[in-house]
Short mmCIF file of C-alpha atoms and ligand atoms in Angstrom, two decimals:
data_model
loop_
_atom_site.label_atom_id
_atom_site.label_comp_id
_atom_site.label_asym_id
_atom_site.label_seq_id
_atom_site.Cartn_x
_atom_site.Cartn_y
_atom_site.Cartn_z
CA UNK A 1 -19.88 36.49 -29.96
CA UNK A 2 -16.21 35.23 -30.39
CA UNK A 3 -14.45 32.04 -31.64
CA UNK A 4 -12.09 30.31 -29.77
CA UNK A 5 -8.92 26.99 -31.36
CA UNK A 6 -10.51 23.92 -30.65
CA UNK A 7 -8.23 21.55 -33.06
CA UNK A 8 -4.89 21.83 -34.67
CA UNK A 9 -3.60 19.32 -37.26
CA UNK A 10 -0.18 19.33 -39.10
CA UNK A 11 1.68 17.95 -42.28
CA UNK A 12 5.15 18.00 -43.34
CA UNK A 13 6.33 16.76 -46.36
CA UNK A 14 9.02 13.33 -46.04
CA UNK A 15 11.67 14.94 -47.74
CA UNK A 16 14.21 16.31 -45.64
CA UNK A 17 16.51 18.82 -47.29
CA UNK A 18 19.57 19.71 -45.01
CA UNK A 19 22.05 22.43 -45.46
CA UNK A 20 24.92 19.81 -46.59
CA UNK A 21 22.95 18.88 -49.35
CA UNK A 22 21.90 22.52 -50.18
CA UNK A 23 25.97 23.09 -50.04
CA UNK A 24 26.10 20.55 -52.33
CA UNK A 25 24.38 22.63 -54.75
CA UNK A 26 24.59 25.97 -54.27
CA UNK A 27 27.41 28.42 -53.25
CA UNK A 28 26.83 28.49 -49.34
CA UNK A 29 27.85 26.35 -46.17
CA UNK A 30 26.12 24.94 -43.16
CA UNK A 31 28.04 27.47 -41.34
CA UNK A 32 26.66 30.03 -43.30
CA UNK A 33 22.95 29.28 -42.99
CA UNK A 34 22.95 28.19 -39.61
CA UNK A 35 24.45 31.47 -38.43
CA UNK A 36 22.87 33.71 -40.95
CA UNK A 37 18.95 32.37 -40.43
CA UNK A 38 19.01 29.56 -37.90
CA UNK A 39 18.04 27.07 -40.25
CA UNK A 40 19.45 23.42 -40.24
CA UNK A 41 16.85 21.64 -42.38
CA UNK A 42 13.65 22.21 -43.78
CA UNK A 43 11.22 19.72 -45.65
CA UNK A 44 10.50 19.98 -49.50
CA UNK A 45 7.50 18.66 -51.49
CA UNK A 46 8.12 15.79 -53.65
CA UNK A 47 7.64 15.98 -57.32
CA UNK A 48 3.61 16.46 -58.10
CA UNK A 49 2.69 16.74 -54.51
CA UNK A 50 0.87 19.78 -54.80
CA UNK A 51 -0.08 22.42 -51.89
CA UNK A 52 -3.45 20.81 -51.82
CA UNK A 53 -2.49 17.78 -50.98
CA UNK A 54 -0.37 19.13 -47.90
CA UNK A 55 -3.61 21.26 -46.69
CA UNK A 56 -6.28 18.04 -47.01
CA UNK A 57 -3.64 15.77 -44.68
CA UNK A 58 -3.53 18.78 -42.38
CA UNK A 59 -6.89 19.52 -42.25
CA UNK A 60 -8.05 16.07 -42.11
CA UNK A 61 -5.90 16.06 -38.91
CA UNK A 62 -7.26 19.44 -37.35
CA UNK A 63 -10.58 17.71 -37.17
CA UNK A 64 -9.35 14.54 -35.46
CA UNK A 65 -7.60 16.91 -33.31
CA UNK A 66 -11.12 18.50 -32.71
CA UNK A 67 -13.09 15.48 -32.50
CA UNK A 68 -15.26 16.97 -35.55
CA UNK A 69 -16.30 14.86 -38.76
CA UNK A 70 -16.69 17.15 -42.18
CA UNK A 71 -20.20 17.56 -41.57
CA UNK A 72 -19.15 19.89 -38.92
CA UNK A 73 -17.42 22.99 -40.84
CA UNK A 74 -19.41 25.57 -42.32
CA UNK A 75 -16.78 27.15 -43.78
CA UNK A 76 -12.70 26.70 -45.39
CA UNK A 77 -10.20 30.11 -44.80
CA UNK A 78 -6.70 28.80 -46.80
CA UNK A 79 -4.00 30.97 -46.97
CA UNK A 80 -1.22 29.90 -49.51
CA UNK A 81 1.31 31.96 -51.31
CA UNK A 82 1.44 28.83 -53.74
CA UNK A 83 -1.84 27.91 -55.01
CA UNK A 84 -2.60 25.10 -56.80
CA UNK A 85 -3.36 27.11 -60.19
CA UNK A 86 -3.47 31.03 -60.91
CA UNK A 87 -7.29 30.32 -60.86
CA UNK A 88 -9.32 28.64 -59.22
CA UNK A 89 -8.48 29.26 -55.72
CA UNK A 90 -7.28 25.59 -53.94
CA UNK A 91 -9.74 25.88 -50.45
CA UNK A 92 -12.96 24.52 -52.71
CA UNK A 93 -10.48 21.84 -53.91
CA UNK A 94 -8.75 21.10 -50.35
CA UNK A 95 -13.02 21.04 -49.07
CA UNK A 96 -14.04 18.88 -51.73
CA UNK A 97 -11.24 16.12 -50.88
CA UNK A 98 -12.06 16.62 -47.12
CA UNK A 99 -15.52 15.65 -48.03
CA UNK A 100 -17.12 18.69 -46.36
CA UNK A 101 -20.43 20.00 -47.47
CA UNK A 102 -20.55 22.64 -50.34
CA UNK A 103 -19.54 25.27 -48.39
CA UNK A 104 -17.76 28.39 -48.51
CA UNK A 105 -14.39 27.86 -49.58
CA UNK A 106 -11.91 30.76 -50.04
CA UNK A 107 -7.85 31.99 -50.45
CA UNK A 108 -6.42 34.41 -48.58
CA UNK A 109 -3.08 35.97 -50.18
CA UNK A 110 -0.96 37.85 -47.54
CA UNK A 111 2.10 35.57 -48.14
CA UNK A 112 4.14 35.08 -44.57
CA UNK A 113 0.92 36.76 -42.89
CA UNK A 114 -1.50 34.47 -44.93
CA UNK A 115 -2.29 32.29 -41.67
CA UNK A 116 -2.92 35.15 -39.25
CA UNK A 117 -5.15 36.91 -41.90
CA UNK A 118 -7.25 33.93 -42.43
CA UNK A 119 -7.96 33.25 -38.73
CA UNK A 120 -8.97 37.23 -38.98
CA UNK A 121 -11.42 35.57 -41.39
CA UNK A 122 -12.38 32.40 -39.88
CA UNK A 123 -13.02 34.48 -36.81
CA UNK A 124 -14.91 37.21 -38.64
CA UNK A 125 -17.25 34.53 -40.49
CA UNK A 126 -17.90 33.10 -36.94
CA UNK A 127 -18.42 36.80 -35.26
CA UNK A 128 -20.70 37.52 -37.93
CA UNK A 129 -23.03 34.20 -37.92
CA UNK A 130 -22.22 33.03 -41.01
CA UNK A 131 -20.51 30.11 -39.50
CA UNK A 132 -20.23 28.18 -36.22
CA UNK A 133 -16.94 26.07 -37.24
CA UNK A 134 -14.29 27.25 -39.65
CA UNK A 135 -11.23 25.11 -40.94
CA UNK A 136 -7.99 27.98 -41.14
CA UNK A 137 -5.37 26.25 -43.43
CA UNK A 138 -1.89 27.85 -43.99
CA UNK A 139 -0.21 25.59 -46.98
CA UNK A 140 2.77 26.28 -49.01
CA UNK A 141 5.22 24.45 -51.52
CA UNK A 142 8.07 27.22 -52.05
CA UNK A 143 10.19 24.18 -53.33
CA UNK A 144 8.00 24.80 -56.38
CA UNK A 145 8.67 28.53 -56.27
CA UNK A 146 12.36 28.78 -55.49
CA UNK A 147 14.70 30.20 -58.25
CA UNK A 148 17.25 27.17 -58.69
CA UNK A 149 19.94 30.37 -59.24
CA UNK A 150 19.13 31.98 -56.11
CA UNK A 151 20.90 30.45 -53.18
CA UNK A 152 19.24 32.73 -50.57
CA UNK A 153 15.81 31.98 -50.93
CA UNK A 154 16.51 28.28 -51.94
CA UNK A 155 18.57 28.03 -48.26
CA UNK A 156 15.32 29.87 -46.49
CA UNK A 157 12.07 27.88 -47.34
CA UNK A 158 10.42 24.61 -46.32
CA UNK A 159 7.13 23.40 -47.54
CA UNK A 160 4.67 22.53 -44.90
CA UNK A 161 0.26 22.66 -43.77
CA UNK A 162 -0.89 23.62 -40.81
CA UNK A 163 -4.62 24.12 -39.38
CA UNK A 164 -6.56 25.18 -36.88
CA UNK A 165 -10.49 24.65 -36.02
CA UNK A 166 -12.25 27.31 -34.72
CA UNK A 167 -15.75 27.35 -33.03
CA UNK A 168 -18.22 29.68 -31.96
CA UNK A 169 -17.99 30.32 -28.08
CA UNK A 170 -20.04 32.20 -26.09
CA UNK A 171 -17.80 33.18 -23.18
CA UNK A 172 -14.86 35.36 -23.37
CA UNK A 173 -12.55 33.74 -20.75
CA UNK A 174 -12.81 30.34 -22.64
CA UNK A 175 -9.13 28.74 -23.24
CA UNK A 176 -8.23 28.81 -26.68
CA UNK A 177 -10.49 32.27 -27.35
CA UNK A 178 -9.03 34.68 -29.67
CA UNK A 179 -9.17 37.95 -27.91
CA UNK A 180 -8.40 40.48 -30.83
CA UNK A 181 -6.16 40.79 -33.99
CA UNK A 182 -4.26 43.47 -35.57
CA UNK A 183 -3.77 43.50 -39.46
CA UNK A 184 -1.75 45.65 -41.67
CA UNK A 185 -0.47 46.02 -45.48
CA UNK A 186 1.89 48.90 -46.95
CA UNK A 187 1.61 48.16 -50.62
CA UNK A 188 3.96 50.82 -51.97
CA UNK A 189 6.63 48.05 -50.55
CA UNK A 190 5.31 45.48 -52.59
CA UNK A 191 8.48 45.07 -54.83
CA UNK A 192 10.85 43.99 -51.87
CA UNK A 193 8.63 40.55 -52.14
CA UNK A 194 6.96 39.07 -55.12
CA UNK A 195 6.69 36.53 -58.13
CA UNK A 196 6.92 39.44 -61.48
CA UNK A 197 5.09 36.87 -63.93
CA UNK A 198 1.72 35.40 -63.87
CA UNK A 199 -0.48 38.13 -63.32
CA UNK A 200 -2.46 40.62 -65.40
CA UNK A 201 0.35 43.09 -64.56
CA UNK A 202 3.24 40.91 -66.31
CA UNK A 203 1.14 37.94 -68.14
CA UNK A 204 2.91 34.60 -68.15
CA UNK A 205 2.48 34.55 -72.44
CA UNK A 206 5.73 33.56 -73.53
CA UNK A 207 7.98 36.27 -75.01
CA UNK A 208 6.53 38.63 -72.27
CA UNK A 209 8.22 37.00 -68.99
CA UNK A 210 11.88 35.95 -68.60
CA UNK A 211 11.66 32.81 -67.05
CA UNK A 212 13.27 33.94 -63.81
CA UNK A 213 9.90 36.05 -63.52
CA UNK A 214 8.42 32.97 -62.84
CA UNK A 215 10.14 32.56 -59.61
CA UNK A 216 9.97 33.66 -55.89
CA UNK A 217 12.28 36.94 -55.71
CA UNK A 218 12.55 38.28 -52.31
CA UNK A 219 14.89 41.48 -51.31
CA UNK A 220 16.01 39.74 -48.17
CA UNK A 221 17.95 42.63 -46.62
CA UNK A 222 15.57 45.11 -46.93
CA UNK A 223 12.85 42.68 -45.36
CA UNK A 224 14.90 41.88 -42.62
CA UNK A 225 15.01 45.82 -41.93
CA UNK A 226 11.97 46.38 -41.07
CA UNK A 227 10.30 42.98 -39.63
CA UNK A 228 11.13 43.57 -36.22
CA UNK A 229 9.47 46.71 -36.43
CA UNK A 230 6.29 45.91 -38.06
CA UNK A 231 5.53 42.55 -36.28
CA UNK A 232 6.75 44.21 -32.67
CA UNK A 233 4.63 47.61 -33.35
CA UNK A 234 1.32 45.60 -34.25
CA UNK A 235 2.01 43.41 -31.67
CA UNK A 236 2.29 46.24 -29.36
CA UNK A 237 -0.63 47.98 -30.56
CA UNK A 238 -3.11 44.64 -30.05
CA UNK A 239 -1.59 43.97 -26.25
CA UNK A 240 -2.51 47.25 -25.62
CA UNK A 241 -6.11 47.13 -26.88
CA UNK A 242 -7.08 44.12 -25.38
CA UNK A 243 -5.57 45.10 -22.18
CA UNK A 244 -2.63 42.27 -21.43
CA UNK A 245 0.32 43.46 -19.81
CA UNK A 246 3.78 42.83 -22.08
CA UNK A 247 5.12 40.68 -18.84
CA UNK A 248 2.03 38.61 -18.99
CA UNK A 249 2.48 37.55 -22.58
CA UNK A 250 4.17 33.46 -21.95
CA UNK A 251 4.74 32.44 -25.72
CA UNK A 252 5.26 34.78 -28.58
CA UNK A 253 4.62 32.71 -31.48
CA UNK A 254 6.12 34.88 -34.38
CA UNK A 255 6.35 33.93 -38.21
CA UNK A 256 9.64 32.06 -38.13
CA UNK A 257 11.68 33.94 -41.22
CA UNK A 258 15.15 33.93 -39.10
CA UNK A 259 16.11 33.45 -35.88
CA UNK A 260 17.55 36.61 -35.78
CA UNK A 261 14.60 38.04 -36.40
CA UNK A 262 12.84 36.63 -33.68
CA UNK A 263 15.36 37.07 -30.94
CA UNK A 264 15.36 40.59 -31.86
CA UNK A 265 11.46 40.48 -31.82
CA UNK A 266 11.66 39.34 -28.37
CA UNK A 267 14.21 42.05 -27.51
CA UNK A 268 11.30 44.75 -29.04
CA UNK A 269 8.85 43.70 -27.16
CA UNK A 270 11.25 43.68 -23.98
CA UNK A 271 10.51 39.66 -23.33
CA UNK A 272 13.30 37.22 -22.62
CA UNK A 273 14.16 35.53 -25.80
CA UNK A 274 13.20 32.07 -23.76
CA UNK A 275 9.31 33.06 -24.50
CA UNK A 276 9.85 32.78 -28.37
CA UNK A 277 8.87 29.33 -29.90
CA UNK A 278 11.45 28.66 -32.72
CA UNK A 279 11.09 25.57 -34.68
CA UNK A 280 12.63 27.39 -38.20
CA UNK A 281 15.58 25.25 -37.29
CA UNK A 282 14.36 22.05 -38.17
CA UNK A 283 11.15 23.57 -41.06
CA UNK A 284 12.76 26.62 -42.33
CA UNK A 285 10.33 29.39 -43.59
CA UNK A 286 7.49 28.00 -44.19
CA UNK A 287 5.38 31.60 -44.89
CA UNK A 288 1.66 31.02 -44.55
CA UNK A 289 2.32 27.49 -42.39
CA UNK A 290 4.58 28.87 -40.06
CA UNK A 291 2.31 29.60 -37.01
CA UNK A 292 0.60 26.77 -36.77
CA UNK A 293 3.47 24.64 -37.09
CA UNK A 294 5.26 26.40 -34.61
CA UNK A 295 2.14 26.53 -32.39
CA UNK A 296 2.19 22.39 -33.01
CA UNK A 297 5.97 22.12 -32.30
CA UNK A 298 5.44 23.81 -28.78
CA UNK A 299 2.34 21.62 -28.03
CA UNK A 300 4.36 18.47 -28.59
CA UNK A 301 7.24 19.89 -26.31
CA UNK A 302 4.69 20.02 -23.47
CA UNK A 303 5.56 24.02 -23.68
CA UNK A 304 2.13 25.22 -24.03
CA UNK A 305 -0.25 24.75 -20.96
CA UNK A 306 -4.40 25.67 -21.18
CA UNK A 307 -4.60 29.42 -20.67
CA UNK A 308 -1.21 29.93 -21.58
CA UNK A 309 -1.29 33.58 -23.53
CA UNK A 310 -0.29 33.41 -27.04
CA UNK A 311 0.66 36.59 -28.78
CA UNK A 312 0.86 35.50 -32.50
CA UNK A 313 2.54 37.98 -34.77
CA UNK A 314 3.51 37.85 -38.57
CA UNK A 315 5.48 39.93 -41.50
CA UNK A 316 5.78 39.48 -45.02
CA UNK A 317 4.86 40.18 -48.97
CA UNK A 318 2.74 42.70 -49.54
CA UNK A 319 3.88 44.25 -47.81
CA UNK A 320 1.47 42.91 -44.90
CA UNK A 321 1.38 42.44 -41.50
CA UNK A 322 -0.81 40.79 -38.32
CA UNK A 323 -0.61 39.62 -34.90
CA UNK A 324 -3.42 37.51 -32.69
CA UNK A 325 -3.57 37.25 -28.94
CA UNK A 326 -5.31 33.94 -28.27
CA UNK A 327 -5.24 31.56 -24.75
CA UNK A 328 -4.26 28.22 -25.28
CA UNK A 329 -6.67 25.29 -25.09
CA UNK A 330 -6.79 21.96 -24.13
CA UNK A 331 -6.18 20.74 -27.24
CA UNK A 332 -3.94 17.67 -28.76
CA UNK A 333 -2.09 18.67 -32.24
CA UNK A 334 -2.68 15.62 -34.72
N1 COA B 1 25.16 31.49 -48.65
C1 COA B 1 26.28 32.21 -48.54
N2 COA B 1 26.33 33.54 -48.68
C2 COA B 1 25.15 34.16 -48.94
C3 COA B 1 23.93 33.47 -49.07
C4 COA B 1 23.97 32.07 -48.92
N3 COA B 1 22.86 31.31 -49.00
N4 COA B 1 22.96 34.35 -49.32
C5 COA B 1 23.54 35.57 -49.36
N5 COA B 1 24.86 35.45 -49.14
C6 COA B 1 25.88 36.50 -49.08
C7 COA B 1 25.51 37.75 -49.84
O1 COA B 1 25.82 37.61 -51.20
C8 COA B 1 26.37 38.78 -49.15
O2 COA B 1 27.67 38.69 -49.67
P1 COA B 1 28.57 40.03 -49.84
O3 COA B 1 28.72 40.58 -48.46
O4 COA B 1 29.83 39.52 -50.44
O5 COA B 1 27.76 40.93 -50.74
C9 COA B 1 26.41 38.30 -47.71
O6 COA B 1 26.03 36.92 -47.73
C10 COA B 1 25.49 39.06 -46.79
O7 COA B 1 24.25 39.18 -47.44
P2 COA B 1 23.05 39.87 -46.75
O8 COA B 1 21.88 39.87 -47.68
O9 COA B 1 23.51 41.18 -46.17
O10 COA B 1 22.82 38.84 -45.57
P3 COA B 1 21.84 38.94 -44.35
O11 COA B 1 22.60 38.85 -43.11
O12 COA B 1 20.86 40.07 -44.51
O13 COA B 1 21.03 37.58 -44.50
C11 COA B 1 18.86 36.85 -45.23
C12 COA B 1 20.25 37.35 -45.65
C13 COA B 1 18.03 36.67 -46.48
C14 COA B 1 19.03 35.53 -44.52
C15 COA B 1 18.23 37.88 -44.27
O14 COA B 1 18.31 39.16 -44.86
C16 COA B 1 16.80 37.56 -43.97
O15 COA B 1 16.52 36.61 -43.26
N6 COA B 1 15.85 38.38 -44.42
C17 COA B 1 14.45 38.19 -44.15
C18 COA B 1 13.91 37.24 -45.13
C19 COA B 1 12.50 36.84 -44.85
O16 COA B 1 12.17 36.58 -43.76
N7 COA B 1 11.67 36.79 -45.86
C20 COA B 1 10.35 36.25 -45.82
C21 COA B 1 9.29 37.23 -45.56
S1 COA B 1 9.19 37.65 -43.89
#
């Protein structure tokens, strides 16, 4: 028993933030950021909109998208780097406002890999019975996260919700199937990504915490290093178990963290750049909300035909690391 996309819904917040008006601001240039990560804009959260409210206007579209009503999800995967609060977790609030049943609601926390973790989920709750129809949310605010001294994570990350449905299928050849997924974590890199404060390690008590502890600190370099490697080597790894030859991959959707990045993924994985879907021009990083919204971009460019192959394939805090093979389906992103 497998689970297979049947809906995909989308949300990006109004506020466009270009790199003239982060030059503006910080010490950096348009030329800068557009030839050092690709990015040309990205979209920000506006004061008080919450990550919540981007994952209910995204999920509410994933189940137009799948011709489903709340009724029909048994279960709520959302993987966010920026929760609402420290505790509870925001998927029982993000069900509640989607008027779905009381059912199980849950965070993931893999940061860029969040998304690709929580379809591991979605699809595991599915594979083991405990649900026919999961809603997979990836949701972030960084804007809310973003060190207002630190101009190279404030030039890197959008805000943005994406989400998927996925339902129980019975037959393996069925577009929009997901045919395997690879995860992985190496936690004695933790340090390279991270917010210090907050957390029973450093507690956010005042006098305890600077308040740059409070932000997003990333050790870009570093990160950069060793993406390629870890997204191309699981990638690898899954083709190879589930059997589909490299030149029959026709989209790799990786987590879009720099163009460079992905180019060079593409030249790992010894596939012509023109199969990677890049959107992190126009949404920036947008960690957990990446894949879907570059799987969404695609759909709306009329790139992504039913039965295309999809190799998905992430890379970030934790450290962590997945990939997903899945066939496209005929499906219309809301
Ligand atoms: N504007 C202008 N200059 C900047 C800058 C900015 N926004 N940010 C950094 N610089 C400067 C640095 O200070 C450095 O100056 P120096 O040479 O005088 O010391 C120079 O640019 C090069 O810095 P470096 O860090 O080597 O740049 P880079 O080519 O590695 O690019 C990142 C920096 C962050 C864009 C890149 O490392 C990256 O994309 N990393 C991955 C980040 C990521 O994806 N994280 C999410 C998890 S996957």
């Amino acid at each position: 028993m497998a689970s297979a996309v049947i809906g995909l819904g989308t949300y990006l917040p109004l506020r466009r933030v270009t790199n003239e008006e982060l030059a503006d601001r910080f010490d950096t240039s348009d030329e800068w950021i557009s030839t050092r990560t690709g990015i040309h804009t990205r979209r920000w959260a506006d004061t008080g909109q919450a990550t919540s409210d981007l994952a209910v206007t995204a999920g509410e579209r994933a189940l137009k998208s799948a011709g489903l009503t709340p009724d029909d999800i048994d279960a709520v995967v959302l993987a966010t780097t920026t929760p609402d609060h420290p505790c509870p977790a925001t998927a029982p609030a993000v069900a509640s406002r989607l008027g779905l049943r009381t059912i199980a609601a849950y965070d993931i926390s893999a940061v860029c890999s969040g998304f690709l973790y929580a379809l591991a989920a979605g699809h595991g709750q599915i594979a083991a019975k405990n649900a026919q129809r999961v809603l997979v949310i990836g949701a972030e605010t960084y804007s809310t996260i973003l060190n207002p001294a630190d101009r190279t994570t404030n030039v890197i990350f959008g805000d943005g919700a994406g989400a998927i449905v996925l339902a129980e299928h019975t037959r393996k050849d069925q577009e929009g199937s997901i045919l395997g997924v690879d995860l992985g974590s190496d936690g004695s890199q933790q340090d390279l990504i991270r917010i210090p404060a907050g957390g029973s390690r450093q507690r956010a008590t005042p006098g305890d915490a600077t308040e740059e502890d409070h932000y997003f600190a990333m050790q870009g370099k570093a990160v950069f290093r060793q993406a390629v490697t870890r997204m191309g080597d699981s990638a690898n790894s899954l083709l190879q178990r589930i059997g589909w030859d490299k030149d029959s991959v026709n989209h790799i959707v990786g987590h879009q963290a720099n163009v460079r990045i992905l180019k060079a993924l593409a030249d790992y994985l010894e596939l012509p750049h023109e199969r990677a879907v890049i959107n992190i021009d126009r949404v920036g990083n947008t960690s957990a909300a990446s894949i879907p919204l570059a799987l969404a971009d695609a759909a709306h460019a009329g790139r992504l035909k039913p039965g295309d192959r999809i190799l998905m394939t992430a890379f970030g805090g934790g450290l962590t690391w997945a990939s997903a093979a899945i066939t496209w389906p005929s499906i219309t992103p809301v």
